[in-house]
Amino acid sequence: MTVNINIKEIKISPKKNDNDNNKIYVRATSGLYQKLRRYTGWVLILLFMALPMLRWNNHQAVLFDLDKQQYHIFNLTLFPQDLTLLAWVFIIAAFSLFFFTTYLGRVWCGYTCPQTIWSFIFIWFEEHIEGSANQRKCLDKAPWSKNKFSKKIAKHSAWIIISLLTGLTFCSYFVLFPNIYIDFFTFNSSPTLTGCILFFASITYMNAGWMRSIVCTHMCPYARFQSAMFDENTYIVAYDEKRGEQRGPRRRKSNPSDLGLGDCIACELCVQVCPAGIDIREGLQYECINCGACIDACDTTMLKMNYPKGLISYTSETRLAGGESQILRPKIISYGVLLIAMLSIFSLNLFTLSTIELEIVRDRNTLYRENNEGLIENTYTLKILNKTIETQSYKISFSGLKDAYLIGPKEIVVQAGEIFTQPITIVVDAYAIKAKKVMITIRLNSKTEEIKQDSPFFISL
Ligand code: SF4
Ligand code: SF4
């Protein structure tokens, strides 16, 4: 019997868990991978909720202040000029996804994707309010009654509260915490902010409550291009067809080989627990989010039957064919090297990020001027941006022009995040200078940093 997986032709299979409403009633299961997903889910949710609540040096630890165009991330304050860093973050995220998907398959989808985490939270409420998958199916089929009405109200209220909290938390990355909560619940939020909170809340409610696997299957582009990253050594959730077939029910004590059966007892648990509503026994399908629920369900059955675990497992095409999965392979090495290179460039950019931004603007109409004493003057407008979160004082100096002096303040004070405009004039006796133009260097010194920029000094045209 051949192994029913072809990485290059990941299937789109008909849903097995469907019903008249085309709704998937996910059955609860427990096991190692469910625990793992619950723990990673909790850690990520707590991080998501807690980050905007944290204070750091008297300001919100993580705040993307769109009004002031300042983005605070702990000690780091970024301005629109620094947004190339954001591009690097996206590039690194993309390469991490390529690297981990080639190695471990869709672990992102199964354990860390917000769509999966929120869907499982919503399913948890559904299960605790409306009952098991079968009870929920019966409840949906039953005519409207007081009991059905109260259960539906309770479930949707819980979903709405979670969605609102999600919307509020998401927006508190952009608006000060806890003001955002106070204003929202006292109806003092601006219409724009209220609209944003409600928009993100309704997206959460729709995606995690109603759409669930539809988002993964029809809206998320990742499911479509994953096969390009998979190879025969990629870890996937797969059914061991050699061991499982011929599937069929049997008594617990009977010997399957006597009955001409494999280890699959056709209990259908793996299908009932699948949030994507697929049957993994039909081979790898692009709807599979690698959540491992079918592994836990099948392992429970195997234990009950006294069979070895792992009929469905995290494995690879190579391992299923009897070989050993190779970890170090050209695709993984290339993605790994590129990822390290991107991370190095990003770290270098981050650690050499300046806390001062200096722009020198010259008056293009009057490049130079001769004053009453016959000295040559050039005027420059300095635009200084203080990119720290504290008021800073900067010393202004210049070099490159002998016996010249500066008219204007030698030291200025700039508030945090302020763009300060300071005109300065440099004056020189040009008698001994033969050139028409000399390059000078204007310097700005804070207590910790120096920033300099070259600019021409015109003597004549
Ligand atoms: S087939 Fe298994 S791993 Fe894939 S989505 Fe369904 S339950 Fe999760
Ligand atoms: S859970 Fe395991 S034993 Fe039951 S149908 Fe699925 S593969 Fe077969």
mmCIF file of N, CA and C in Angstrom, residues 10-51:
data_model
loop_
_atom_site.group_PDB
_atom_site.id
_atom_site.type_symbol
_atom_site.label_atom_id
_atom_site.label_comp_id
_atom_site.label_asym_id
_atom_site.label_seq_id
_atom_site.Cartn_x
_atom_site.Cartn_y
_atom_site.Cartn_z
ATOM 1 N N ILE A 10 -1.178 19.017 -2.594
ATOM 2 C CA ILE A 10 -1.974 19.073 -1.373
ATOM 3 C C ILE A 10 -3.436 19.218 -1.787
ATOM 4 N N LYS A 11 -4.264 18.353 -1.207
ATOM 5 C CA LYS A 11 -5.642 18.248 -1.718
ATOM 6 C C LYS A 11 -6.599 19.271 -1.132
ATOM 7 N N ILE A 12 -7.681 19.491 -1.862
ATOM 8 C CA ILE A 12 -8.825 20.204 -1.316
ATOM 9 C C ILE A 12 -9.894 19.126 -1.181
ATOM 10 N N SER A 13 -10.238 18.781 0.045
ATOM 11 C CA SER A 13 -11.154 17.650 0.195
ATOM 12 C C SER A 13 -12.541 18.128 0.603
ATOM 13 N N PRO A 14 -13.568 17.322 0.273
ATOM 14 C CA PRO A 14 -14.902 17.697 0.739
ATOM 15 C C PRO A 14 -14.959 17.615 2.253
ATOM 16 N N LYS A 15 -15.717 18.502 2.911
ATOM 17 C CA LYS A 15 -15.805 18.502 4.364
ATOM 18 C C LYS A 15 -16.530 17.256 4.861
ATOM 19 N N LYS A 16 -15.977 16.648 5.927
ATOM 20 C CA LYS A 16 -16.596 15.460 6.496
ATOM 21 C C LYS A 16 -17.467 15.809 7.702
ATOM 22 N N ASN A 17 -17.169 16.973 8.283
ATOM 23 C CA ASN A 17 -17.828 17.301 9.532
ATOM 24 C C ASN A 17 -19.030 18.216 9.301
ATOM 25 N N ASP A 18 -19.364 18.350 8.025
ATOM 26 C CA ASP A 18 -20.433 19.284 7.688
ATOM 27 C C ASP A 18 -21.807 18.700 8.022
ATOM 28 N N ASN A 19 -22.799 19.561 7.962
ATOM 29 C CA ASN A 19 -24.179 19.154 8.165
ATOM 30 C C ASN A 19 -25.024 20.047 7.289
ATOM 31 N N ASP A 20 -26.326 20.034 7.528
ATOM 32 C CA ASP A 20 -27.225 20.803 6.663
ATOM 33 C C ASP A 20 -26.868 22.286 6.624
ATOM 34 N N ASN A 21 -26.425 22.823 7.786
ATOM 35 C CA ASN A 21 -26.096 24.264 7.834
ATOM 36 C C ASN A 21 -24.703 24.548 7.315
ATOM 37 N N ASN A 22 -23.994 23.504 6.869
ATOM 38 C CA ASN A 22 -22.600 23.647 6.481
ATOM 39 C C ASN A 22 -21.775 24.185 7.649
ATOM 40 N N LYS A 23 -22.140 23.791 8.850
ATOM 41 C CA LYS A 23 -21.476 24.289 10.055
ATOM 42 C C LYS A 23 -20.651 23.155 10.664
ATOM 43 N N ILE A 24 -19.487 23.514 11.166
ATOM 44 C CA ILE A 24 -18.628 22.490 11.769
ATOM 45 C C ILE A 24 -18.836 22.511 13.281
ATOM 46 N N TYR A 25 -19.285 21.402 13.834
ATOM 47 C CA TYR A 25 -19.453 21.293 15.286
ATOM 48 C C TYR A 25 -18.205 20.595 15.830
ATOM 49 N N VAL A 26 -17.291 21.385 16.345
ATOM 50 C CA VAL A 26 -16.002 20.814 16.773
ATOM 51 C C VAL A 26 -16.171 20.120 18.119
ATOM 52 N N ARG A 27 -15.759 18.863 18.156
ATOM 53 C CA ARG A 27 -15.850 18.106 19.395
ATOM 54 C C ARG A 27 -14.596 18.397 20.235
ATOM 55 N N ALA A 28 -14.786 18.545 21.542
ATOM 56 C CA ALA A 28 -13.634 18.846 22.401
ATOM 57 C C ALA A 28 -12.773 17.615 22.556
ATOM 58 N N THR A 29 -11.487 17.830 22.638
ATOM 59 C CA THR A 29 -10.578 16.724 22.904
ATOM 60 C C THR A 29 -9.476 17.217 23.829
ATOM 61 N N SER A 30 -8.716 16.283 24.375
ATOM 62 C CA SER A 30 -7.611 16.720 25.221
ATOM 63 C C SER A 30 -6.392 15.878 24.885
ATOM 64 N N GLY A 31 -5.259 16.382 25.275
ATOM 65 C CA GLY A 31 -4.022 15.663 24.976
ATOM 66 C C GLY A 31 -2.863 16.631 24.926
ATOM 67 N N LEU A 32 -1.725 16.090 24.578
ATOM 68 C CA LEU A 32 -0.483 16.866 24.600
ATOM 69 C C LEU A 32 -0.558 18.132 23.753
ATOM 70 N N TYR A 33 -1.039 17.983 22.504
ATOM 71 C CA TYR A 33 -1.018 19.138 21.593
ATOM 72 C C TYR A 33 -2.073 20.170 21.961
ATOM 73 N N GLN A 34 -3.186 19.711 22.572
ATOM 74 C CA GLN A 34 -4.207 20.680 23.014
ATOM 75 C C GLN A 34 -3.650 21.501 24.168
ATOM 76 N N LYS A 35 -2.892 20.809 25.050
ATOM 77 C CA LYS A 35 -2.267 21.504 26.176
ATOM 78 C C LYS A 35 -1.278 22.543 25.654
ATOM 79 N N LEU A 36 -0.473 22.093 24.708
ATOM 80 C CA LEU A 36 0.554 22.971 24.136
ATOM 81 C C LEU A 36 -0.101 24.214 23.521
ATOM 82 N N ARG A 37 -1.197 23.987 22.772
ATOM 83 C CA ARG A 37 -1.858 25.119 22.139
ATOM 84 C C ARG A 37 -2.484 26.035 23.184
ATOM 85 N N ARG A 38 -3.035 25.421 24.260
ATOM 86 C CA ARG A 38 -3.646 26.235 25.310
ATOM 87 C C ARG A 38 -2.578 27.117 25.976
ATOM 88 N N TYR A 39 -1.418 26.525 26.263
ATOM 89 C CA TYR A 39 -0.361 27.295 26.924
ATOM 90 C C TYR A 39 0.177 28.406 26.017
ATOM 91 N N THR A 40 0.464 28.063 24.756
ATOM 92 C CA THR A 40 0.986 29.115 23.864
ATOM 93 C C THR A 40 -0.088 30.192 23.681
ATOM 94 N N GLY A 41 -1.348 29.755 23.589
ATOM 95 C CA GLY A 41 -2.462 30.712 23.446
ATOM 96 C C GLY A 41 -2.518 31.655 24.635
ATOM 97 N N TRP A 42 -2.425 31.109 25.832
ATOM 98 C CA TRP A 42 -2.477 31.945 27.039
ATOM 99 C C TRP A 42 -1.330 32.951 27.077
ATOM 100 N N VAL A 43 -0.136 32.450 26.771
ATOM 101 C CA VAL A 43 1.040 33.344 26.807
ATOM 102 C C VAL A 43 0.830 34.497 25.816
ATOM 103 N N LEU A 44 0.387 34.161 24.603
ATOM 104 C CA LEU A 44 0.230 35.199 23.584
ATOM 105 C C LEU A 44 -0.896 36.167 23.926
ATOM 106 N N ILE A 45 -2.008 35.636 24.469
ATOM 107 C CA ILE A 45 -3.121 36.516 24.827
ATOM 108 C C ILE A 45 -2.704 37.446 25.970
ATOM 109 N N LEU A 46 -2.015 36.891 26.966
ATOM 110 C CA LEU A 46 -1.590 37.728 28.083
ATOM 111 C C LEU A 46 -0.628 38.816 27.605
ATOM 112 N N LEU A 47 0.254 38.443 26.698
ATOM 113 C CA LEU A 47 1.183 39.447 26.141
ATOM 114 C C LEU A 47 0.409 40.538 25.418
ATOM 115 N N PHE A 48 -0.526 40.099 24.570
ATOM 116 C CA PHE A 48 -1.335 41.039 23.784
ATOM 117 C C PHE A 48 -2.105 41.997 24.701
ATOM 118 N N MET A 49 -2.677 41.440 25.784
ATOM 119 C CA MET A 49 -3.477 42.267 26.698
ATOM 120 C C MET A 49 -2.594 43.153 27.571
ATOM 121 N N ALA A 50 -1.453 42.591 28.020
ATOM 122 C CA ALA A 50 -0.660 43.288 29.034
ATOM 123 C C ALA A 50 0.238 44.378 28.453
ATOM 124 N N LEU A 51 0.728 44.179 27.230
ATOM 125 C CA LEU A 51 1.709 45.132 26.698
ATOM 126 C C LEU A 51 1.249 46.598 26.739
#
